[in-house]
Amino acid sequence: MTTTIDGARIAREIRAGVAERVARLTPDGRVPGLATILVGDDAASAVYVAVKRRAVREAGMRDVHRHLPEEATHGTVAAAIDELAADPDVSGILLQLPLPAHLDAAPLIDRIPVAKDVDGLTTASAGRLARNERGLRPCTPSGVIELLDAEGIELKGACATVVGWGELVGRPLAQLLLRRGATVTVAHEFTADLAAVTRPADVVVAATGVRGLIGPEHIKPGATVVDVGIHRTPDGLTGDVRAAELDGIAGRITPVPGGVGPMTIAMLLVNTLRAAEWAAGREAVPA
Amino acid sequence: MTTTIDGARIAREIRAGVAERVARLTPDGRVPGLATILVGDDAASAVYVAVKRRAVREAGMRDVHRHLPEEATHGTVAAAIDELAADPDVSGILLQLPLPAHLDAAPLIDRIPVAKDVDGLTTASAGRLARNERGLRPCTPSGVIELLDAEGIELKGACATVVGWGELVGRPLAQLLLRRGATVTVAHEFTADLAAVTRPADVVVAATGVRGLIGPEHIKPGATVVDVGIHRTPDGLTGDVRAAELDGIAGRITPVPGGVGPMTIAMLLVNTLRAAEWAAGREAVPA
């Protein structure tokens, strides 16, 4: 029997927990606020930002938004970030990616102060993670760890293989799994024999961007399979894993949709709350 | 037949190459300079600093040194770093560790500007490595990569296992191996079955601090074994690997002493030269 991990339910519970903590904060402190910055009119980006803003309001947090025109210069975007960085009512700043092609994302991301970096994508946040220091962690890999925790999967001493070495998921996730005491293998496009490194693993995370890459030939019976991929097809959303073929083989599996996806927004809210607590000195820098 | 990798020879060649480039730089620009900061009177640290300073002078570079008293405050050390950071004759700054117990090393290390961080230990440098951006890399793991390159070992598509997840070696080395296209496994004290993750590997790097941990039961015939450990014994220096037992099994092995050790200082000189070229705008930020 393969158990489907209900990411949608776990994400709802986390969001409800954030809302409760926000409600309790309100009397004695500032309401945490998330500022989203959208540059241009990309339709998908507009939808993502709208979903995030709604989640922020539902959690009782302050929704701050800046919509800049497609032709905004580096200076304009930088000034918007600097203004939000200085605003004590803004706990976290999210610069929606991708930016229009004429803008260089890296230096703009790195303008976000580390204490407001709720996406965990600045060089400073990456350095804190690499050096095992406290800080805000990227939302999707944090969400994967939360899912595994919610399912009671022991990571200390487990073998985990991360397939994909991308900046948003694979790289930070490998660090997070190591922090939890897993023996971690990172595989990628140059891996000669993928099955040889996924089959021994107790936990396999697929974050490759290759639809249906992972199948029964890659998975040890009873292993936990986490699918970070999202691909739009005529039959709906699907992931990097051929989930139907793993039924009866995997011990647990995250579905697409309804697995990792909902966790990303839940962790964005968690990070915004942590950033607010960090700023208020109510709590040490988040671990 | 097991080949012993002659790190001492490879390090000498690298240092001679640095000296040549320094000699060629001199007419048109500043002589690169390394500033070492030693706090207190730890005998071992004093020896390490003296060895580094001699290597700097032998390479034709400027040797700048600050010796601060054991009881130096955070403010005194910070001021010394700030002064050297502002000095255009100083290309690189090395804060010798460990510091006296009353000083917190992390914020002092992080005062070193990223462009002068020849030890590659600041949060900013760690972030650049984690994000796959250009920057200066820690000397010992860079030295391991140089040794493997000098021996013509193909890393792209190879399986590499790093045993040890320390800040100075294991963590940055895993990133460097991934950048080169290796499939990388990181093992550590919580790894349940070490041989299971080292035996499949084409390259095994031991950086554990556990004397003689790695033996024939861990190594695939023909694999390359890199020993980063250094342990003082009544019979001289020895490493994390039981080298004698691997004779005839390992394809190539680094000895202790004379393997990785000499590479660390060679890479410090390389980093100082790179920092000088970076500062002069003669070259892009080092990859």
Coordinates of C-alpha atoms in Angstrom, one line a residue:
Chain A
M1 CA 0.0 0.0 0.0
T2 CA 1.4 3.4 -1.0
T3 CA 0.2 6.3 1.1
T4 CA -0.4 9.6 -0.7
I5 CA 1.0 12.5 1.4
D6 CA -1.8 15.2 1.6
G7 CA 0.2 18.3 1.1
A8 CA -2.9 20.4 0.8
R9 CA -4.1 19.4 4.2
I10 CA -0.7 19.8 5.9
A11 CA -0.4 23.2 4.3
R12 CA -3.8 24.2 5.5
E13 CA -2.9 23.2 9.1
I14 CA 0.3 25.2 8.9
R15 CA -1.5 28.3 7.6
A16 CA -4.1 28.0 10.3
G17 CA -1.3 27.8 12.9
V18 CA 0.3 31.0 11.4
A19 CA -3.1 32.8 11.5
E20 CA -3.5 31.8 15.2
R21 CA 0.0 33.1 16.1
V22 CA -0.6 36.3 14.1
A23 CA -3.9 36.9 16.0
R24 CA -2.1 36.4 19.3
L25 CA 0.7 38.8 18.3
T26 CA -1.6 41.6 17.4
P27 CA -2.3 43.1 20.8
D28 CA 1.4 43.5 21.8
G29 CA 3.1 44.2 18.5
R30 CA 3.0 45.0 14.9
V31 CA 1.0 42.9 12.5
P32 CA 3.5 41.1 10.3
G33 CA 3.4 42.4 6.7
L34 CA 4.5 40.9 3.4
A35 CA 5.4 43.2 0.5
T36 CA 5.2 41.7 -2.9
I37 CA 6.8 43.4 -5.9
L38 CA 5.5 42.5 -9.4
V39 CA 7.4 44.0 -12.4
G40 CA 5.5 43.9 -15.7
D41 CA 2.4 42.1 -16.8
D42 CA 3.3 38.4 -17.1
A43 CA 0.0 36.7 -16.6
A44 CA 1.3 33.7 -14.7
S45 CA 3.3 35.9 -12.4
A46 CA 0.3 38.0 -11.8
V47 CA -1.7 34.9 -10.7
Y48 CA 1.1 33.7 -8.4
V49 CA 1.3 37.1 -6.7
A50 CA -2.5 37.3 -6.3
V51 CA -2.5 33.9 -4.7
K52 CA 0.2 34.9 -2.3
R53 CA -1.5 38.2 -1.4
R54 CA -4.7 36.4 -0.7
A55 CA -2.9 33.9 1.6
V56 CA -1.3 36.8 3.4
R57 CA -4.6 38.5 4.1
E58 CA -6.3 35.2 5.1
A59 CA -3.5 34.7 7.7
G60 CA -4.4 38.2 9.2
M61 CA -1.1 39.7 8.0
R62 CA -0.6 43.1 6.2
D63 CA -0.7 42.8 2.4
V64 CA 1.6 45.4 0.8
H65 CA 2.0 45.5 -2.9
R66 CA 4.0 47.3 -5.5
H67 CA 3.2 46.9 -9.2
L68 CA 5.9 48.4 -11.4
P69 CA 5.6 48.8 -15.2
E70 CA 7.2 46.3 -17.6
E71 CA 9.8 49.0 -18.6
A72 CA 10.8 49.8 -15.0
T73 CA 14.6 50.4 -14.8
H74 CA 17.0 48.7 -12.4
G75 CA 17.0 52.0 -10.4
T76 CA 13.2 52.0 -10.1
V77 CA 13.0 48.4 -8.8
A78 CA 16.0 49.1 -6.5
A79 CA 14.3 52.1 -5.1
A80 CA 11.1 50.2 -4.4
I81 CA 13.1 47.5 -2.6
D82 CA 15.0 50.1 -0.5
E83 CA 11.7 51.8 0.5
L84 CA 10.2 48.5 1.6
A85 CA 13.5 47.6 3.4
A86 CA 13.2 50.7 5.5
D87 CA 9.5 50.4 6.3
P88 CA 9.0 48.9 9.8
D89 CA 5.5 47.7 8.8
V90 CA 7.0 45.4 6.2
S91 CA 8.4 42.2 7.7
G92 CA 9.2 40.4 4.5
I93 CA 9.9 41.4 0.8
L94 CA 9.2 39.1 -2.1
L95 CA 10.4 40.1 -5.6
Q96 CA 8.3 38.0 -8.0
L97 CA 10.5 36.2 -10.5
P98 CA 11.1 36.1 -13.4
L99 CA 11.8 39.7 -14.0
P100 CA 11.5 41.3 -17.5
A101 CA 14.6 40.3 -19.6
H102 CA 16.3 43.7 -19.4
L103 CA 16.7 43.5 -15.6
D104 CA 19.4 41.5 -13.9
A105 CA 17.7 39.6 -11.0
A106 CA 20.7 38.7 -8.8
P107 CA 21.7 42.3 -7.7
L108 CA 18.1 43.2 -7.1
I109 CA 17.4 40.1 -5.0
D110 CA 20.6 40.8 -3.0
R111 CA 19.2 44.3 -2.1
I112 CA 16.6 42.7 0.1
P113 CA 17.9 42.8 3.7
V114 CA 18.7 39.3 5.0
A115 CA 16.1 39.8 7.9
K116 CA 13.3 40.4 5.3
D117 CA 14.4 37.8 2.8
V118 CA 11.3 35.6 3.1
D119 CA 12.1 33.8 -0.2
G120 CA 15.6 32.9 1.2
L121 CA 17.1 33.6 -2.2
T122 CA 19.7 36.3 -1.3
T123 CA 23.4 35.5 -1.3
A124 CA 23.5 36.3 2.4
S125 CA 20.7 33.8 3.1
A126 CA 22.4 31.2 1.0
G127 CA 25.6 31.8 2.9
R128 CA 23.9 31.5 6.3
L129 CA 22.4 28.2 5.2
A130 CA 25.8 27.0 3.8
R131 CA 27.6 28.0 7.1
N132 CA 24.8 26.4 9.2
E133 CA 23.8 29.7 10.7
R134 CA 20.3 30.9 11.5
G135 CA 18.4 32.6 8.8
L136 CA 15.3 32.4 6.5
R137 CA 15.3 29.4 4.2
P138 CA 13.8 29.1 0.7
C139 CA 10.1 28.2 0.9
T140 CA 9.9 25.1 -1.4
P141 CA 12.8 23.1 0.2
S142 CA 11.5 24.1 3.7
G143 CA 8.1 22.8 2.7
V144 CA 9.6 19.5 1.7
I145 CA 11.2 19.1 5.2
E146 CA 7.9 20.1 6.8
L147 CA 6.0 17.4 4.8
L148 CA 8.5 14.8 5.8
D149 CA 8.3 15.9 9.4
A150 CA 4.5 15.9 9.3
E151 CA 4.6 12.3 8.1
G152 CA 6.9 11.3 10.9
I153 CA 9.8 10.3 8.6
E154 CA 13.1 10.0 10.5
L155 CA 15.8 11.9 8.6
K156 CA 18.7 11.3 11.0
G157 CA 20.7 8.5 9.6
A158 CA 18.4 8.1 6.6
C159 CA 19.8 8.0 3.0
A160 CA 18.2 10.8 0.9
T161 CA 18.9 11.4 -2.8
V162 CA 18.0 14.8 -4.3
V163 CA 17.7 14.6 -8.0
G164 CA 18.3 18.1 -9.4
W165 CA 20.8 20.7 -8.4
G166 CA 18.8 23.9 -9.0
E167 CA 19.2 27.1 -7.0
L168 CA 15.6 27.2 -5.8
V169 CA 15.2 23.6 -4.6
G170 CA 18.0 21.1 -5.0
R171 CA 20.9 23.0 -3.6
P172 CA 19.2 24.4 -0.5
L173 CA 17.3 21.2 0.1
A174 CA 20.5 19.1 0.2
Q175 CA 21.8 21.4 2.9
L176 CA 18.6 21.2 4.9
L177 CA 18.6 17.4 4.7
L178 CA 22.3 17.3 5.9
R179 CA 21.4 19.6 8.8
R180 CA 18.8 17.0 9.8
G181 CA 21.4 14.2 9.8
A182 CA 20.6 12.5 6.5
T183 CA 23.3 11.0 4.3
V184 CA 22.7 13.0 1.2
T185 CA 23.4 12.3 -2.5
V186 CA 22.8 15.0 -5.1
A187 CA 22.2 13.7 -8.7
H188 CA 21.7 15.8 -11.8
E189 CA 21.9 15.7 -15.6
F190 CA 25.5 14.5 -15.6
T191 CA 24.7 11.5 -13.3
A192 CA 25.7 8.5 -15.3
D193 CA 23.4 5.9 -13.6
L194 CA 20.5 7.6 -11.9
A195 CA 18.9 4.4 -10.6
A196 CA 22.2 3.4 -8.9
V197 CA 22.0 6.5 -6.7
T198 CA 18.2 6.6 -6.1
R199 CA 17.5 2.9 -5.4
P200 CA 19.5 2.8 -2.1
A201 CA 17.7 5.9 -0.8
D202 CA 15.1 6.0 1.9
V203 CA 13.9 9.3 0.6
V204 CA 14.0 10.4 -3.0
V205 CA 13.2 14.0 -3.9
A206 CA 12.7 14.8 -7.6
A207 CA 13.3 18.5 -8.6
T208 CA 14.5 18.1 -12.2
G209 CA 12.0 19.8 -14.4
V210 CA 11.9 16.6 -16.5
R211 CA 8.4 15.3 -16.7
G212 CA 8.0 11.6 -15.6
L213 CA 11.7 11.1 -15.1
I214 CA 11.4 9.0 -12.0
G215 CA 9.7 5.6 -12.2
P216 CA 9.7 2.2 -10.5
E217 CA 13.2 1.4 -11.7
H218 CA 14.5 4.2 -9.4
I219 CA 12.7 3.5 -6.2
K220 CA 13.4 1.0 -3.4
P221 CA 10.2 -0.7 -2.1
G222 CA 8.9 1.3 0.9
A223 CA 10.8 4.5 0.1
T224 CA 9.3 8.0 0.4
V225 CA 9.1 9.9 -2.9
V226 CA 8.7 13.7 -3.0
D227 CA 7.8 15.2 -6.3
V228 CA 8.7 18.9 -6.7
G229 CA 8.1 19.0 -10.5
I230 CA 5.1 20.8 -12.0
H231 CA 4.3 20.3 -15.7
R232 CA 1.1 21.5 -17.4
T233 CA -0.3 18.9 -19.8
P234 CA -3.6 18.5 -21.7
D235 CA -4.7 16.1 -18.9
G236 CA -3.8 18.5 -16.1
L237 CA -0.8 19.0 -13.8
T238 CA 1.8 16.3 -13.5
G239 CA 5.2 16.0 -12.0
D240 CA 8.7 14.6 -12.4
V241 CA 7.5 11.2 -11.0
R242 CA 5.4 8.6 -12.8
A243 CA 3.3 8.3 -9.7
A244 CA 0.8 5.7 -11.0
E245 CA 3.6 3.3 -11.7
L246 CA 4.9 3.6 -8.1
D247 CA 1.7 2.6 -6.5
G248 CA 2.4 -0.4 -4.4
I249 CA 6.2 0.2 -4.5
A250 CA 6.7 3.6 -2.8
G251 CA 5.9 3.7 0.9
R252 CA 4.7 7.3 0.7
I253 CA 4.5 9.7 -2.2
T254 CA 3.5 13.3 -2.7
P255 CA 0.9 13.9 -5.5
V256 CA 1.0 16.6 -8.1
P257 CA -1.0 18.7 -7.6
G258 CA -1.7 18.8 -3.9
G259 CA 1.7 17.7 -2.6
V260 CA 4.7 20.1 -2.4
G261 CA 2.9 23.0 -4.2
P262 CA 0.6 24.1 -1.4
M263 CA 3.5 23.9 1.0
T264 CA 5.5 26.7 -0.7
I265 CA 2.9 29.3 0.1
A266 CA 2.4 28.0 3.6
M267 CA 6.2 28.3 4.2
L268 CA 6.1 31.9 2.8
L269 CA 3.7 32.8 5.5
V270 CA 5.8 31.0 8.1
N271 CA 8.8 32.9 6.9
T272 CA 7.0 36.2 7.1
L273 CA 5.9 35.5 10.7
R274 CA 9.5 34.5 11.6
A275 CA 10.9 37.6 10.0
A276 CA 8.4 39.7 12.0
E277 CA 9.5 37.9 15.2
W278 CA 13.1 38.3 14.3
A279 CA 12.6 42.1 13.7
A280 CA 10.7 42.4 17.0
G281 CA 13.5 40.6 18.8
R282 CA 10.8 38.4 20.2
E283 CA 12.7 35.4 19.0
A284 CA 16.3 34.7 18.0
V285 CA 17.0 34.5 14.3
P286 CA 15.0 31.6 12.9
A287 CA 17.0 28.3 12.8
Chain B
M1 CA 49.6 -0.7 -8.4
T2 CA 48.5 2.3 -6.3
T3 CA 49.9 5.7 -7.4
T4 CA 50.8 8.1 -4.6
I5 CA 49.7 11.6 -5.5
D6 CA 52.6 14.0 -4.9
G7 CA 50.9 17.0 -3.5
A8 CA 54.2 18.5 -2.5
R9 CA 55.4 18.6 -6.1
I10 CA 52.0 19.8 -7.4
A11 CA 51.9 22.6 -4.8
R12 CA 55.5 23.6 -5.7
E13 CA 54.5 23.9 -9.4
I14 CA 51.5 26.0 -8.5
R15 CA 53.5 28.3 -6.3
A16 CA 56.1 28.7 -9.0
G17 CA 53.3 29.6 -11.4
V18 CA 52.0 32.2 -9.0
A19 CA 55.5 33.7 -8.6
E20 CA 55.8 34.0 -12.4
R21 CA 52.5 35.8 -12.7
V22 CA 53.4 38.1 -9.8
A23 CA 56.7 39.0 -11.5
R24 CA 54.9 39.7 -14.8
L25 CA 52.3 41.9 -12.9
T26 CA 54.8 44.1 -11.2
P27 CA 55.7 46.5 -14.0
D28 CA 52.0 47.5 -14.7
G29 CA 50.4 47.3 -11.4
R30 CA 50.5 46.9 -7.6
V31 CA 52.3 43.9 -6.1
P32 CA 49.6 41.6 -4.6
G33 CA 49.7 41.7 -0.8
L34 CA 48.5 39.3 1.8
A35 CA 47.8 40.6 5.3
T36 CA 47.8 38.0 8.1
I37 CA 46.3 38.8 11.5
L38 CA 47.4 36.7 14.5
V39 CA 45.7 37.3 17.8
G40 CA 47.5 36.0 20.9
D41 CA 50.5 33.6 21.3
D42 CA 49.2 30.2 20.4
A43 CA 52.4 28.4 19.3
A44 CA 50.9 26.3 16.6
S45 CA 49.1 29.3 15.1
A46 CA 52.3 31.3 15.2
V47 CA 54.0 28.6 13.2
Y48 CA 51.2 28.4 10.6
V49 CA 51.3 32.1 10.1
A50 CA 55.1 32.2 9.8
V51 CA 54.9 29.5 7.1
K52 CA 52.2 31.4 5.2
R53 CA 54.2 34.7 5.4
R54 CA 57.3 33.0 4.1
A55 CA 55.3 31.5 1.2
V56 CA 54.0 35.0 0.4
R57 CA 57.4 36.5 0.3
E58 CA 58.8 33.6 -1.8
A59 CA 56.1 34.3 -4.3
G60 CA 57.2 37.9 -4.6
M61 CA 54.1 39.2 -2.9
R62 CA 53.8 41.8 -0.2
D63 CA 53.8 40.4 3.3
V64 CA 51.7 42.5 5.7
H65 CA 51.3 41.3 9.3
R66 CA 49.4 42.4 12.4
H67 CA 50.1 40.7 15.7
L68 CA 47.5 41.6 18.3
P69 CA 47.8 40.7 22.0
E70 CA 46.0 37.7 23.5
E71 CA 43.7 40.1 25.4
A72 CA 42.7 42.1 22.3
T73 CA 39.0 43.1 22.3
H74 CA 36.5 42.5 19.5
G75 CA 36.8 46.2 18.7
T76 CA 40.6 46.1 18.4
V77 CA 40.5 43.1 16.0
A78 CA 37.6 44.7 14.1
A79 CA 39.6 47.9 13.7
A80 CA 42.6 46.0 12.4
I81 CA 40.4 44.3 9.8
D82 CA 38.8 47.5 8.8
E83 CA 42.1 49.2 8.3
L84 CA 43.5 46.4 6.1
A85 CA 40.1 46.3 4.2
A86 CA 40.6 50.0 3.3
D87 CA 44.3 49.6 2.3
P88 CA 44.8 49.3 -1.5
D89 CA 48.1 47.6 -1.0
V90 CA 46.4 44.7 0.8
S91 CA 44.8 42.2 -1.7
G92 CA 43.8 39.6 0.8
I93 CA 43.2 39.3 4.5
L94 CA 43.7 36.2 6.5
L95 CA 42.5 36.1 10.1
Q96 CA 44.3 33.1 11.7
L97 CA 42.0 30.8 13.6
P98 CA 41.3 29.8 16.3
L99 CA 40.9 33.1 18.1
P100 CA 41.3 33.4 21.8
A101 CA 38.1 32.1 23.5
H102 CA 36.7 35.5 24.5
L103 CA 36.4 36.5 20.8
D104 CA 33.5 35.5 18.6
A105 CA 35.1 34.5 15.3
A106 CA 32.0 34.6 13.0
P107 CA 31.3 38.4 13.0
L108 CA 35.0 39.1 12.8
I109 CA 35.4 36.9 9.7
D110 CA 32.4 38.5 8.2
R111 CA 34.0 41.9 8.4
I112 CA 36.5 40.9 5.7
P113 CA 35.3 42.2 2.4
V114 CA 34.3 39.5 0.0
A115 CA 36.9 40.6 -2.5
K116 CA 39.7 40.2 0.0
D117 CA 38.4 37.0 1.6
V118 CA 41.3 34.8 0.5
D119 CA 40.3 32.1 3.0
G120 CA 36.8 32.0 1.5
L121 CA 35.3 31.7 5.0
T122 CA 32.9 34.7 5.1
T123 CA 29.2 34.2 4.9
A124 CA 29.2 36.2 1.6
S125 CA 31.8 33.9 0.0
A126 CA 29.9 30.8 1.2
G127 CA 26.7 32.3 -0.3
R128 CA 28.5 33.0 -3.6
L129 CA 29.6 29.4 -3.7
A130 CA 26.2 28.0 -2.8
R131 CA 24.6 30.2 -5.5
N132 CA 27.2 29.2 -8.0
E133 CA 28.4 32.7 -8.4
R134 CA 32.0 33.8 -8.9
G135 CA 34.1 34.4 -5.8
L136 CA 37.1 33.2 -3.7
R137 CA 36.8 29.6 -2.5
P138 CA 38.2 28.1 0.7
C139 CA 41.8 26.9 0.2
T140 CA 41.8 23.3 1.3
P141 CA 38.8 22.2 -0.8
S142 CA 40.2 24.2 -3.8
G143 CA 43.4 22.4 -3.3
V144 CA 41.7 19.0 -3.4
I145 CA 40.1 19.9 -6.8
E146 CA 43.5 21.1 -8.1
L147 CA 45.1 17.8 -7.1
L148 CA 42.4 15.8 -8.9
D149 CA 42.8 18.0 -12.0
A150 CA 46.6 17.7 -11.9
E151 CA 46.2 13.9 -11.9
G152 CA 43.8 14.1 -14.9
I153 CA 40.9 12.6 -13.0
E154 CA 37.6 13.3 -14.8
L155 CA 35.0 14.6 -12.4
K156 CA 32.1 15.1 -14.8
G157 CA 29.8 12.1 -14.4
A158 CA 32.0 10.6 -11.7
C159 CA 30.6 9.5 -8.3
A160 CA 32.3 11.3 -5.5
T161 CA 31.7 10.7 -1.8
V162 CA 32.8 13.3 0.8
V163 CA 33.1 11.9 4.3
G164 CA 32.7 14.8 6.7
W165 CA 30.5 17.8 6.6
G166 CA 32.7 20.4 8.2
E167 CA 32.6 24.1 7.4
L168 CA 36.3 24.3 6.2
V169 CA 36.4 21.3 3.9
G170 CA 33.4 19.0 3.5
R171 CA 30.6 21.5 2.9
P172 CA 32.5 23.7 0.4
L173 CA 34.1 20.7 -1.3
A174 CA 30.7 19.1 -2.0
Q175 CA 29.7 22.2 -3.8
L176 CA 32.9 22.4 -5.8
L177 CA 32.6 18.8 -6.9
L178 CA 28.9 19.4 -7.9
R179 CA 30.0 22.4 -10.0
R180 CA 32.4 20.1 -11.8
G181 CA 29.6 17.7 -12.7
A182 CA 30.2 14.9 -10.2
T183 CA 27.4 13.1 -8.5
V184 CA 28.1 13.8 -4.9
T185 CA 27.3 12.0 -1.7
V186 CA 28.0 13.6 1.7
A187 CA 28.4 11.2 4.6
H188 CA 29.1 12.1 8.3
E189 CA 28.9 10.8 11.8
F190 CA 25.2 9.9 11.5
T191 CA 25.7 7.8 8.3
A192 CA 24.5 4.4 9.2
D193 CA 26.6 2.3 6.7
L194 CA 29.6 4.3 5.6
A195 CA 31.0 1.6 3.3
A196 CA 27.7 1.4 1.5
V197 CA 28.2 5.0 0.3
T198 CA 32.0 5.0 -0.2
R199 CA 32.3 1.7 -2.0
P200 CA 30.4 2.8 -5.2
A201 CA 32.5 6.0 -5.4
D202 CA 35.1 6.8 -8.0
V203 CA 36.6 9.4 -5.7
V204 CA 36.5 9.3 -1.9
V205 CA 37.5 12.3 0.2
A206 CA 38.0 11.8 3.9
A207 CA 37.8 15.0 6.0
T208 CA 36.5 13.5 9.2
G209 CA 39.1 14.2 11.9
V210 CA 38.9 10.5 12.8
R211 CA 42.3 8.9 12.5
G212 CA 42.4 5.8 10.3
L213 CA 38.6 5.8 9.7
I214 CA 38.8 4.8 6.1
G215 CA 40.2 1.4 5.1
P216 CA 40.0 -1.3 2.4
E217 CA 36.4 -2.1 3.3
H218 CA 35.4 1.4 2.1
I219 CA 37.2 1.6 -1.2
K220 CA 36.3 0.3 -4.7
P221 CA 39.4 -1.1 -6.5
G222 CA 40.9 1.6 -8.6
A223 CA 39.2 4.5 -6.9
T224 CA 41.0 7.7 -6.0
V225 CA 41.3 8.4 -2.3
V226 CA 42.0 11.9 -0.9
D227 CA 43.0 12.2 2.7
V228 CA 42.4 15.6 4.3
G229 CA 43.0 14.4 7.8
I230 CA 46.1 15.3 9.8
H231 CA 46.8 13.6 13.1
R232 CA 50.1 13.9 15.1
T233 CA 51.2 10.6 16.5
P234 CA 54.5 9.4 18.1
D235 CA 55.4 7.9 14.7
G236 CA 54.7 11.2 12.8
L237 CA 51.8 12.6 10.9
T238 CA 49.0 10.4 9.8
G239 CA 45.6 10.9 8.2
D240 CA 41.9 9.7 8.2
V241 CA 42.9 6.9 5.8
R242 CA 44.8 3.6 6.6
A243 CA 46.9 4.2 3.6
A244 CA 49.2 1.1 3.9
E245 CA 46.1 -1.1 3.8
L246 CA 44.9 0.5 0.6
D247 CA 48.1 -0.3 -1.3
G248 CA 47.1 -2.3 -4.4
I249 CA 43.4 -1.4 -3.9
A250 CA 43.2 2.3 -4.5
G251 CA 44.1 3.6 -7.9
R252 CA 45.5 6.8 -6.6
I253 CA 45.9 8.0 -3.0
T254 CA 47.2 11.2 -1.4
P255 CA 49.8 10.7 1.4
V256 CA 49.9 12.3 4.8
P257 CA 52.1 14.3 5.0
G258 CA 52.8 15.6 1.4
G259 CA 49.3 15.3 -0.1
V260 CA 46.6 17.8 0.6
G261 CA 48.5 19.8 3.2
P262 CA 50.9 21.6 0.9
M263 CA 48.1 22.5 -1.5
T264 CA 46.3 24.6 1.1
I265 CA 49.2 27.2 1.2
A266 CA 49.5 27.0 -2.6
M267 CA 45.8 27.9 -3.0
L268 CA 46.2 30.7 -0.5
L269 CA 48.7 32.3 -2.8
V270 CA 46.5 31.6 -5.8
N271 CA 43.6 33.3 -4.0
T272 CA 45.7 36.3 -3.1
L273 CA 46.7 36.7 -6.8
R274 CA 43.1 36.3 -7.9
A275 CA 42.0 38.9 -5.3
A276 CA 44.6 41.3 -6.6
E277 CA 43.5 40.8 -10.2
W278 CA 39.8 41.1 -9.1
A279 CA 40.7 44.4 -7.4
A280 CA 42.6 45.7 -10.4
G281 CA 39.7 44.8 -12.7
R282 CA 42.3 42.9 -14.7
E283 CA 40.1 39.9 -14.5
A284 CA 36.5 39.2 -13.8
V285 CA 35.7 37.9 -10.3
P286 CA 37.4 34.5 -10.0
A287 CA 35.2 31.5 -10.9

